[in-house]
Coordinates of C-alpha atoms in Angstrom, one line a residue:
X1 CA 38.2 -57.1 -46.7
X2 CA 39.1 -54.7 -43.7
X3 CA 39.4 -56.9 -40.2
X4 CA 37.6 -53.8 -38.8
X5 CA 34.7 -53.9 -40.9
X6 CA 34.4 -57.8 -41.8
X7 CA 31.8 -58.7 -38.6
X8 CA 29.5 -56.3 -39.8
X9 CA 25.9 -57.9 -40.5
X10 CA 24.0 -57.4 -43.6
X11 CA 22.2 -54.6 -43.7
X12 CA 19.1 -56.5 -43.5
X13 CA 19.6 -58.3 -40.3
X14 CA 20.4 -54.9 -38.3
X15 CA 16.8 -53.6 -38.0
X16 CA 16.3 -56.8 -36.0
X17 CA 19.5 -57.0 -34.2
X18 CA 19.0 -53.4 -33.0
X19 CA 15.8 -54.1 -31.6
X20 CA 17.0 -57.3 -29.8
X21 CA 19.4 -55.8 -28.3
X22 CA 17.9 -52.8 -27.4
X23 CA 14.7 -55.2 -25.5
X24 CA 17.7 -56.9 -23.7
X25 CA 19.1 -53.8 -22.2
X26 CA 15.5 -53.3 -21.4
X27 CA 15.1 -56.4 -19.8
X28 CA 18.1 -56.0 -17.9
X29 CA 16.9 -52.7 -16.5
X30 CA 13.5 -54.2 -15.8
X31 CA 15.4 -57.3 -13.9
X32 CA 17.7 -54.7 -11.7
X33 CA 15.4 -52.0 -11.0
X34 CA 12.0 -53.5 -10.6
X35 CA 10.3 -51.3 -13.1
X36 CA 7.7 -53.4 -14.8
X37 CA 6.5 -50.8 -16.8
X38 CA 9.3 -50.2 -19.0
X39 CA 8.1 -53.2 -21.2
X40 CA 4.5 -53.2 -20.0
X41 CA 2.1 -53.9 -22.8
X42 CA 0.2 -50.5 -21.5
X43 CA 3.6 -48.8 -21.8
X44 CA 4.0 -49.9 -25.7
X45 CA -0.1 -49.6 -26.4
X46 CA 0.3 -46.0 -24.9
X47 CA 3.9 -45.0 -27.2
X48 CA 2.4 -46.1 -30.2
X49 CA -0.9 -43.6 -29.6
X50 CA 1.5 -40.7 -28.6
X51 CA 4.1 -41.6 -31.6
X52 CA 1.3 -41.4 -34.3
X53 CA 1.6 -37.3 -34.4
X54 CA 5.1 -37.0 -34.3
X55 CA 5.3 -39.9 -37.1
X56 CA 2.7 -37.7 -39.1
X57 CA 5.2 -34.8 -38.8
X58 CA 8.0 -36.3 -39.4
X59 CA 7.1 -37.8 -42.5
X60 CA 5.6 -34.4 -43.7
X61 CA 9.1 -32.9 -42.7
X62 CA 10.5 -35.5 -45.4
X63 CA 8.3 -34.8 -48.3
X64 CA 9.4 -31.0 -47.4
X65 CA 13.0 -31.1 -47.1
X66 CA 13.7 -34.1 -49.9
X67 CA 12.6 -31.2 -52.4
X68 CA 14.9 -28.6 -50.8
X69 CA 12.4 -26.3 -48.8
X70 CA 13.0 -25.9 -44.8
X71 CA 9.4 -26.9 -43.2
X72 CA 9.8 -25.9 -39.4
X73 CA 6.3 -24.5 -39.8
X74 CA 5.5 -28.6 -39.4
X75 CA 4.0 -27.3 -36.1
X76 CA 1.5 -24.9 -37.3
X77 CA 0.6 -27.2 -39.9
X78 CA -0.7 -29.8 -37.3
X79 CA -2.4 -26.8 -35.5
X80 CA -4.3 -26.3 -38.4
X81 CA -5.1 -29.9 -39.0
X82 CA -6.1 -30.3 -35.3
X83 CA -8.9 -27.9 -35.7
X84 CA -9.8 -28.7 -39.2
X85 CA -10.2 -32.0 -37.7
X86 CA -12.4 -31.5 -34.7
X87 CA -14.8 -29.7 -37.1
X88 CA -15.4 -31.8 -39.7
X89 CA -15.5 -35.2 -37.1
X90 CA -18.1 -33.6 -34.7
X91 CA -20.2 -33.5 -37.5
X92 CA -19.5 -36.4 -39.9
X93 CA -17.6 -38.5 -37.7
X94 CA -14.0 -39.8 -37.7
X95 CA -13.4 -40.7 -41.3
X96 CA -14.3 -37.0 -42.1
X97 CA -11.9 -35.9 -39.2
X98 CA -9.0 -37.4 -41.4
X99 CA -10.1 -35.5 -44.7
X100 CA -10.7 -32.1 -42.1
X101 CA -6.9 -32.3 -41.1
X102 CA -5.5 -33.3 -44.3
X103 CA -7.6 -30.2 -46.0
X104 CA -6.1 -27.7 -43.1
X105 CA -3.1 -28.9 -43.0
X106 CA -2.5 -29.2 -47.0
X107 CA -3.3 -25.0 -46.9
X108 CA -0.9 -24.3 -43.9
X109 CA 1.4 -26.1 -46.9
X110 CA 0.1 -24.2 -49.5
X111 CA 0.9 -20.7 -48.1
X112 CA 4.6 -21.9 -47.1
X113 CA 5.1 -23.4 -51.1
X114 CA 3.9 -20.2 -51.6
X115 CA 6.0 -18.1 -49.5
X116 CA 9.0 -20.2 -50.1
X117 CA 9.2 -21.2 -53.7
X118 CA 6.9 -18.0 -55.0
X119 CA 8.5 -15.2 -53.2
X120 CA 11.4 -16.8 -51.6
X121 CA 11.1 -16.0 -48.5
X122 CA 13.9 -17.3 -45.9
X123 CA 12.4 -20.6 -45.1
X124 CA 12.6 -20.2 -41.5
X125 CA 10.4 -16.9 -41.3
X126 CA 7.7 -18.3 -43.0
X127 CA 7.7 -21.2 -41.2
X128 CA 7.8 -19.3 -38.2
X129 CA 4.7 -16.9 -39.6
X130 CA 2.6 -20.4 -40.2
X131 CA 3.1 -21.6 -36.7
X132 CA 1.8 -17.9 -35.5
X133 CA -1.1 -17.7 -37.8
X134 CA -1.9 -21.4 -37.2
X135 CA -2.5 -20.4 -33.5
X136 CA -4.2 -17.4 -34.2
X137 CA -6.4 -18.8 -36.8
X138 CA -7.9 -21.3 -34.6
X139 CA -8.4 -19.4 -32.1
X140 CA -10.5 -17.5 -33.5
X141 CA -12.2 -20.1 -35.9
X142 CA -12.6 -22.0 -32.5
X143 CA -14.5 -18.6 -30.7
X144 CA -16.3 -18.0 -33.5
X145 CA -17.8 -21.3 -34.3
X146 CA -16.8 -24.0 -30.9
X147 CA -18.2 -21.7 -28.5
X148 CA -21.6 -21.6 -29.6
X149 CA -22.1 -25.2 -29.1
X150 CA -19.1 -26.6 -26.5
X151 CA -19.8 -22.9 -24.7
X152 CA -16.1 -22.8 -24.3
X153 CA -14.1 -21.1 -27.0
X154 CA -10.9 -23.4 -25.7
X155 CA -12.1 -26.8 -26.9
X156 CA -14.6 -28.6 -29.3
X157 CA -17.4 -30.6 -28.4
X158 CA -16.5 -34.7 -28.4
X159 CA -16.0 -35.9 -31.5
X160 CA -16.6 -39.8 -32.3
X161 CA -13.7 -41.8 -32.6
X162 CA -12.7 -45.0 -34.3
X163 CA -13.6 -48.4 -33.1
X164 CA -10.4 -49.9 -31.6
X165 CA -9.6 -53.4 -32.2
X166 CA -6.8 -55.8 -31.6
X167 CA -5.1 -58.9 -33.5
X168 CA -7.0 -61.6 -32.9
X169 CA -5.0 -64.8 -30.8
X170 CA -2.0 -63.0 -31.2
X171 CA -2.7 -59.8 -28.6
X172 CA -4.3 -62.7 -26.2
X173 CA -1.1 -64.8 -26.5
X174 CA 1.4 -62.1 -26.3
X175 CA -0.3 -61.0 -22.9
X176 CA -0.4 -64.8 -21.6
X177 CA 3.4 -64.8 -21.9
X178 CA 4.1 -61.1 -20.1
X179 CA 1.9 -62.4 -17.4
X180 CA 4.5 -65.1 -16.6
X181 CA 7.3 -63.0 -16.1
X182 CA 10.6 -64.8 -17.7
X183 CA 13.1 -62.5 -18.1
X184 CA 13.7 -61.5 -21.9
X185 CA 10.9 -63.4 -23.7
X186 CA 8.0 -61.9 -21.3
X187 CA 9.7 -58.1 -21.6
X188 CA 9.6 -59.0 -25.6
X189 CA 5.7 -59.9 -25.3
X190 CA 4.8 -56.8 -23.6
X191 CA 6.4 -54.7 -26.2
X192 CA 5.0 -56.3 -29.2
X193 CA 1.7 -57.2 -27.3
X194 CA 1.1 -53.5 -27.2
X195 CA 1.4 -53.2 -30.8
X196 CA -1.2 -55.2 -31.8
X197 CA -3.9 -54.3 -28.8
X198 CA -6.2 -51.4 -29.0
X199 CA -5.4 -50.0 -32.8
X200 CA -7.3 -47.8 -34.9
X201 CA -7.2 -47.5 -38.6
X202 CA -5.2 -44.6 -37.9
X203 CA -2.2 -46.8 -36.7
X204 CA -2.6 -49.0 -40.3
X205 CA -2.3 -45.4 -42.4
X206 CA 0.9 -43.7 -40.8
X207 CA 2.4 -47.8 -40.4
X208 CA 1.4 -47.9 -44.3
X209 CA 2.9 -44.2 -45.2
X210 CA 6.7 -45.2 -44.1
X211 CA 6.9 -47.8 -47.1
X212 CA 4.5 -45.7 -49.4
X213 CA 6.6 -42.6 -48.9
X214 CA 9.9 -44.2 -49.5
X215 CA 8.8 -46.5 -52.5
X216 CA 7.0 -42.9 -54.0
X217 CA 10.5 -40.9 -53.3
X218 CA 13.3 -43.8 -54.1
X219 CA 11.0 -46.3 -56.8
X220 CA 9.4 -43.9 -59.4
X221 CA 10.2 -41.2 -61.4
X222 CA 8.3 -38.7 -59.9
X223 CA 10.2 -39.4 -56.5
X224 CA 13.1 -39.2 -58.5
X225 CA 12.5 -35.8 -59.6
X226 CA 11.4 -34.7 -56.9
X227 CA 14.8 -35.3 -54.7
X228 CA 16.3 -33.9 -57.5
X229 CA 14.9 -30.5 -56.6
X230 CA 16.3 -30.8 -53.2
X231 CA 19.5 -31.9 -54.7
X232 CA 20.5 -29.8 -57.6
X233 CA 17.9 -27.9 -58.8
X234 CA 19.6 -26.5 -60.9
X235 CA 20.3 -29.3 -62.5
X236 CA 17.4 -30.9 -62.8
X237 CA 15.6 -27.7 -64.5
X238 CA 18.2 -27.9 -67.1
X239 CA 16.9 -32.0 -67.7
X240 CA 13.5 -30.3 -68.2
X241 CA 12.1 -30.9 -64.4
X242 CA 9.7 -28.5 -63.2
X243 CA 11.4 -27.7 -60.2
X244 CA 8.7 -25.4 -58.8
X245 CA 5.6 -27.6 -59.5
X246 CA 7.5 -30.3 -57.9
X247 CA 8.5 -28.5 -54.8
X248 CA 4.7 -27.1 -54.4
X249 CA 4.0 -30.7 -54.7
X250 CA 6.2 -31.8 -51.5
X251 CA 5.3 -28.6 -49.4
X252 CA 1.6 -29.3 -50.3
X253 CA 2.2 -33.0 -49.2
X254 CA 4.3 -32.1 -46.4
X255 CA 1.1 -29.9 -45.0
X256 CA -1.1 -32.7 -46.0
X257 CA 0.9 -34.8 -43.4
X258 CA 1.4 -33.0 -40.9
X259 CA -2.6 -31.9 -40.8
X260 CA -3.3 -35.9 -40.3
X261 CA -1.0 -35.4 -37.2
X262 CA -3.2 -33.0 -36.1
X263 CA -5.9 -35.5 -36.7
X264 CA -4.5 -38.4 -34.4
X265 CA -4.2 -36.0 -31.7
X266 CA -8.2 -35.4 -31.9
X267 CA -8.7 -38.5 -32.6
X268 CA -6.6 -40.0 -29.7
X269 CA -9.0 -42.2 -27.8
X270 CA -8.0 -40.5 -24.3
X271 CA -8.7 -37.5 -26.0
X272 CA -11.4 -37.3 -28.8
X273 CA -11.6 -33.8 -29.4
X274 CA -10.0 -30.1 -29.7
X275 CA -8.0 -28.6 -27.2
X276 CA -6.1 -25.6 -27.6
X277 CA -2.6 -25.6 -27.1
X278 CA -3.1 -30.1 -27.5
X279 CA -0.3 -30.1 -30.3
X280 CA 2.7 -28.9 -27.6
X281 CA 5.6 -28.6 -29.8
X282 CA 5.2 -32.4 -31.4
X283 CA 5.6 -30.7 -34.5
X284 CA 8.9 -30.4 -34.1
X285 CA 9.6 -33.2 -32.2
X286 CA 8.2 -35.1 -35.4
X287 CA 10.9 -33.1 -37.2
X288 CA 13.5 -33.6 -34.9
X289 CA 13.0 -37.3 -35.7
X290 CA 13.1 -36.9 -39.5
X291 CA 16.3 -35.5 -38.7
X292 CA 17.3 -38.2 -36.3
X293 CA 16.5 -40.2 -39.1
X294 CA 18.5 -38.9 -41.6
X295 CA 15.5 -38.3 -43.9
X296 CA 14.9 -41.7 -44.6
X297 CA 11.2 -43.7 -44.0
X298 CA 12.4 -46.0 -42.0
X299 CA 15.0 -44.0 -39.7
X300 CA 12.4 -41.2 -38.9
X301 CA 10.0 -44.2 -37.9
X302 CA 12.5 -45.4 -35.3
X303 CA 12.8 -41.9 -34.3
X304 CA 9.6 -41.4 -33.5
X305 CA 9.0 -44.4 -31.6
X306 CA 11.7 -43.2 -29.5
X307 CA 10.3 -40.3 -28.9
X308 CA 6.7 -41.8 -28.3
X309 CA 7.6 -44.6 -25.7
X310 CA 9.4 -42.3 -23.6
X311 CA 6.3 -39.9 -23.6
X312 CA 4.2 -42.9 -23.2
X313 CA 6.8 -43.7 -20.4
X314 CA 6.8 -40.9 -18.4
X315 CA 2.5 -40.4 -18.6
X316 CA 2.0 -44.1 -17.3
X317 CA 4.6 -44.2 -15.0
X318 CA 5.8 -40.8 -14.1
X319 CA 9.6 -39.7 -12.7
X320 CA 10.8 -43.5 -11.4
X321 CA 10.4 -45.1 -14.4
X322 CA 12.3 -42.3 -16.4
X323 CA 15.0 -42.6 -13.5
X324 CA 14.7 -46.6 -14.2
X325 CA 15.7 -45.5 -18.1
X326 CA 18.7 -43.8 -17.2
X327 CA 20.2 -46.9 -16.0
X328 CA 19.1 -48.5 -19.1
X329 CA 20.9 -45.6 -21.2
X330 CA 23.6 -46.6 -19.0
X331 CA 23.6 -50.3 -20.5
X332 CA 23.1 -49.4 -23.8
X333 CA 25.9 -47.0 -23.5
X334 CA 28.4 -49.7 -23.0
X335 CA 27.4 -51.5 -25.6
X336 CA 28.0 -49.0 -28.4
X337 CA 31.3 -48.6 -27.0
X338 CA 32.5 -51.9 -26.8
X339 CA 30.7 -52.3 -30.8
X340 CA 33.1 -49.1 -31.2
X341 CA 36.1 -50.7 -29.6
X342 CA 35.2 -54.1 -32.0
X343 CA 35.9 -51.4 -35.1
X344 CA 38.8 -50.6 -33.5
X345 CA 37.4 -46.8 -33.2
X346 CA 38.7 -45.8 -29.9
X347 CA 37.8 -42.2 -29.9
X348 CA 34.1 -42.6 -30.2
X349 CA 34.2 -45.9 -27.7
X350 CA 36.1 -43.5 -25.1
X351 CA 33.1 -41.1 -25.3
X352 CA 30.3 -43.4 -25.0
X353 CA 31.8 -44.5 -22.4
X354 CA 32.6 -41.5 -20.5
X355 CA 28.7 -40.6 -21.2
X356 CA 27.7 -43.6 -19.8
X357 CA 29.4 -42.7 -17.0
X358 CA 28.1 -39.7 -16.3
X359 CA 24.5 -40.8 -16.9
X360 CA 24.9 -43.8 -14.5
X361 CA 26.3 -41.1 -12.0
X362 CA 23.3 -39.3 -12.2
X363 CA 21.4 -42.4 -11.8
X364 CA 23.3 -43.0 -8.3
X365 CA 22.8 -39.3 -7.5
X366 CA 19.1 -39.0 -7.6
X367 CA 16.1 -41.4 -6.2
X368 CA 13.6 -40.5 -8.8
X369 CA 13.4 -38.0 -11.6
X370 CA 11.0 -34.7 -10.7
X371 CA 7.7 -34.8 -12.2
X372 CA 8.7 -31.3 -14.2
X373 CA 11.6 -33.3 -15.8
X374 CA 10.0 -36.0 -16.3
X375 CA 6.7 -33.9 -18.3
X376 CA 9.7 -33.0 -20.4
X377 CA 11.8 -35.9 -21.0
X378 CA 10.8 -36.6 -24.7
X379 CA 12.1 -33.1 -25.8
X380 CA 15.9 -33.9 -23.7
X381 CA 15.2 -37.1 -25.4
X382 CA 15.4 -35.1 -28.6
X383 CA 18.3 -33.0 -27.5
X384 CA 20.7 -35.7 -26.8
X385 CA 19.6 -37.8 -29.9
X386 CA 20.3 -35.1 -32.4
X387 CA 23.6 -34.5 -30.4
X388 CA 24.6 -37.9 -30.8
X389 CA 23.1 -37.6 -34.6
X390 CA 24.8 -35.3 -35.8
X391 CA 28.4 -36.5 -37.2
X392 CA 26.7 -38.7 -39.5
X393 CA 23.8 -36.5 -40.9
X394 CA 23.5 -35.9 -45.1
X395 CA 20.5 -33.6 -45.2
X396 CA 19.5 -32.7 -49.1
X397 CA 22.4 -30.9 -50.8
X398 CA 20.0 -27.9 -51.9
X399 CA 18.1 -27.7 -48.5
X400 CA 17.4 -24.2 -47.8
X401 CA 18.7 -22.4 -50.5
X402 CA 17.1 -20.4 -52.9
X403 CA 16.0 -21.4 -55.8
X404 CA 14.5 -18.9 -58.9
X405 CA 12.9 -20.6 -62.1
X406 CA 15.0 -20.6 -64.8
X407 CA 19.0 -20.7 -63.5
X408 CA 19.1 -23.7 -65.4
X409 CA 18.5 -22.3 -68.4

C-alpha cells in the first residue's frame, strides 16, 4: 500500500471524524473570540429550521439530474409549492399544507418533464420559464383568492402549524452540559442539543428522505434504471428501459420535492404562512448543495447544513458572529493543508494555506462584518464552496444532453 494513502480512515469513520473536527475548530473560535453563539443550541435549533428548504431542493435537484435533465427551475418549483401550501393549510391545517406543496410543486415538475423530455427544450430555458411563471402564477392566484380574506394580495392569512416537540431527557441533558461551559464537550451539546429541541414532523420527513432517496436510487432496480437514463440513455433504451417514463418520473419527483420545500418555509414556526418573495433564491442554494454534494444523499445533506447554520448564524447573531466565522475558516484552513501536506500533496496544501491567509487577513482588517454582507453570507458561502468543489465533481455522464426516444434502437 502507498505511504501517502495508508493513514487514511475507513470510509465509515470519516462522517464522524469530519464533524469532530470541524466542532473543535468551532470550539477554538468560540474560546478566542468570545462568540457563544457559534455553538449555541439557538444557533443549531435555528440552522436546522432554515436548512429544511434548501434540503427539500436539493434532494429534488438529485432525483432531476440522476436521470439526466438540468432542474434550475428548483426555485420556481418551491414557489409554487409555497403557495400551494398556504392554501390548502389555512383551510385543513398543516398535514394538508404538505400534500398542497407536494401537488404544486409535482406540476411545476410536470411542465419542465414536459418541456424537457417532450419537446426538448434547452434545459436551462425552461427552467428559467418555470421560475417566471411560478412568480407570476402566484401572484395572481394570491390576488385573486388571498386578498379577499388576508385583504392583502402579498401574503396569506396564518396558517396552523405543527406541534413542536423535543427528545425527551436527552434535549434537557444536552442543555445542562452547554450551560456549564467546558470548552469542546459544552460547544458539542449546544450543537446536538439543537437538533433534538423544538422539531416538527417536518424535520423527521426530509432527515428520512436522505436514506430513502439513496436506498430508492443505489438499492433497487428502478433506481438503477433510472441513473441509467442520466448515464447513457442510450444505452439503457437499447436494454429495454423506458428512458422517457423514467425521466418524467424524476422531474415529476424532483418538483414533488422541491414543492415540500416550499412547504417548510410556510410552515416555519417564525413564519406560518405565505409571503411573496419568502423563497429568496433557496432554490438554488438547495441546488448548489446537491452540487456541493456531488449528487449523493448524504453529501447534499452536509451541504445544506452548511448552508443553513450560517443563515441561522447570521439571523441570530448578525455581522460579529460571521466575522467570528472567518477566523474559524481560518483554523479549518490549516487543517486541510497540513491533511494535504500528510498526502504529500504540496500544491493543494500551498493553496489552502495561502487562502487561509488571506481570510485571516481580512479577519484582522475588519471589526465586524456589515449587516448587508452578512444578510448575504449563505450565498458567498455557496460561492466559495462550489469553488473549492469543483476539481472533484462527477455530475451524471448524460446530464443535459438531449435525448430523443428511440436512438437506441
Amino acid at each position: 500500500m502507498d505511504r501517502a494513502t495508508s493513514w487514511r480512515p475507513p470510509r465509515w469513520a470519516r462522517p464522524i471524524l469530519l464533524a469532530v473536527v470541524l466542532v473543535l475548530v468551532l470550539a477554538i473560535t468560540v474560546t478566542l473570540t468570545g462568540q457563544t453563539q457559534l455553538t449555541s443550541s439557538g444557533t443549531s435549533e435555528a440552522a436546522v429550521r432554515l436548512a429544511l428548504p434548501i434540503l427539500f431542493a436539493a434532494l429534488g435537484g438529485l432525483w432531476a439530474e440522476r436521470v439526466g435533465i438540468i432542474n434550475i427551475g428548483l426555485e420556481g418549483m418551491m414557489v409554487l409549492g409555497t403557495w400551494g401550501a398556504a392554501w390548502a393549510g389555512y383551510q385543513w391545517g398543516p398535514w394538508a399544507a404538505l400534500v398542497g406543496g407536494l401537488a404544486f410543486g409535482a406540476l411545476g415538475g410536470l411542465l419542465h418533464a414536459v418541456a424537457t423530455v417532450t419537446f426538448n427544450v434547452n434545459h436551462i430555458v425552461s427552467g428559467v420559464a418555470i421560475t417566471l411563471l411560478g412568480l407570476g402564477l402566484t401572484k395572481y392566484l394570491s390576488t385573486l383568492l388571498f386578498e379577499p380574506v388576508s385583504q392583502n394580495p402579498r401574503e396569506s392569512p396564518r396558517v396552523p402549524g405543527f406541534t413542536e416537540f423535543s427528545v425527551p431527557g436527552l434535549s434537557e441533558g444536552l442543555q445542562s452540559v452547554e450551560q456549564q461551559q467546558r470548552v469542546f464537550v459544552s460547544d458539542a451539546a449546544g450543537l446536538l442539543g439543537g437538533l433534538v429541541t423544538g422539531l416538527t414532523p417536518l424535520v423527521l420527513i426530509a432527515v428520512a428522505l436522505v436514506p430513502i432517496s439513496y436506498l430508492v436510487l443505489w438499492r433497487t432496480a428502478f433506481g438503477l434504471r433510472l441513473r441509467s437514463a442520466g448515464e447513457s440513455p442510450v444505452a439503457a433504451e437499447s436494454l429495454g428501459v423506458n428512458v422517457v417514463a423514467h425521466k418524467y418520473a424524476g422531474v415529476v419527483v424532483s418538483g414533488a420535492l422541491a414543492g415540500l420545500g416550499g412547504a417548510a418555509l410556510v410552515l416555519n414556526p417564525g413564519q406560518l404562512g405565505y409571503l411573496e418573495n419568502q423563497v429568496g433564491g433557496r432554490g438554488y442554494i438547495g441546488l448548489a448543495a446537491m452540487i456541493f454534494g456531488n449528487w449523493r444523499p448524504a453529501g447534499l445533506l452536509a451541504g445544506s447544513a452548511l448552508f443553513g447554520y450560517v443563515d441561522g448564524l447570521q439571523l441570530r447573531a448578525g455581522g460579529e458572529a460571521v466575522h467570528a466565522l472567518l477566523y474559524g475558516a481560518t483554523l479549518l484552513a490549516v487543517v486541510i493543508a497540513v491533511l494535504w501536506v500528510a498526502r504529500r500533496r504540496w500544491v493543494p496544501a500551498a493553496i489552502a494555506l495561502v487562502a487561509g491567509l488571506a481570510v485571516y487577513a481580512l479577519y484582522w482588517a475588519i471589526d465586524t462584518v456589515p449587516t448587508e454582507f452578512a444578510t448575504y453570507a449563505p450565498q458567498l458561502v455557496t460561492l466559495v464552496v462550489l469553488a473549492a468543489a469543483s476539481q472533484r465533481l462527477r455530475p451524471p455522464a448524460a446530464l443535459g444532453a438531449e435525448y430523443r426516444r428511440g436512438e437506441g434502437s
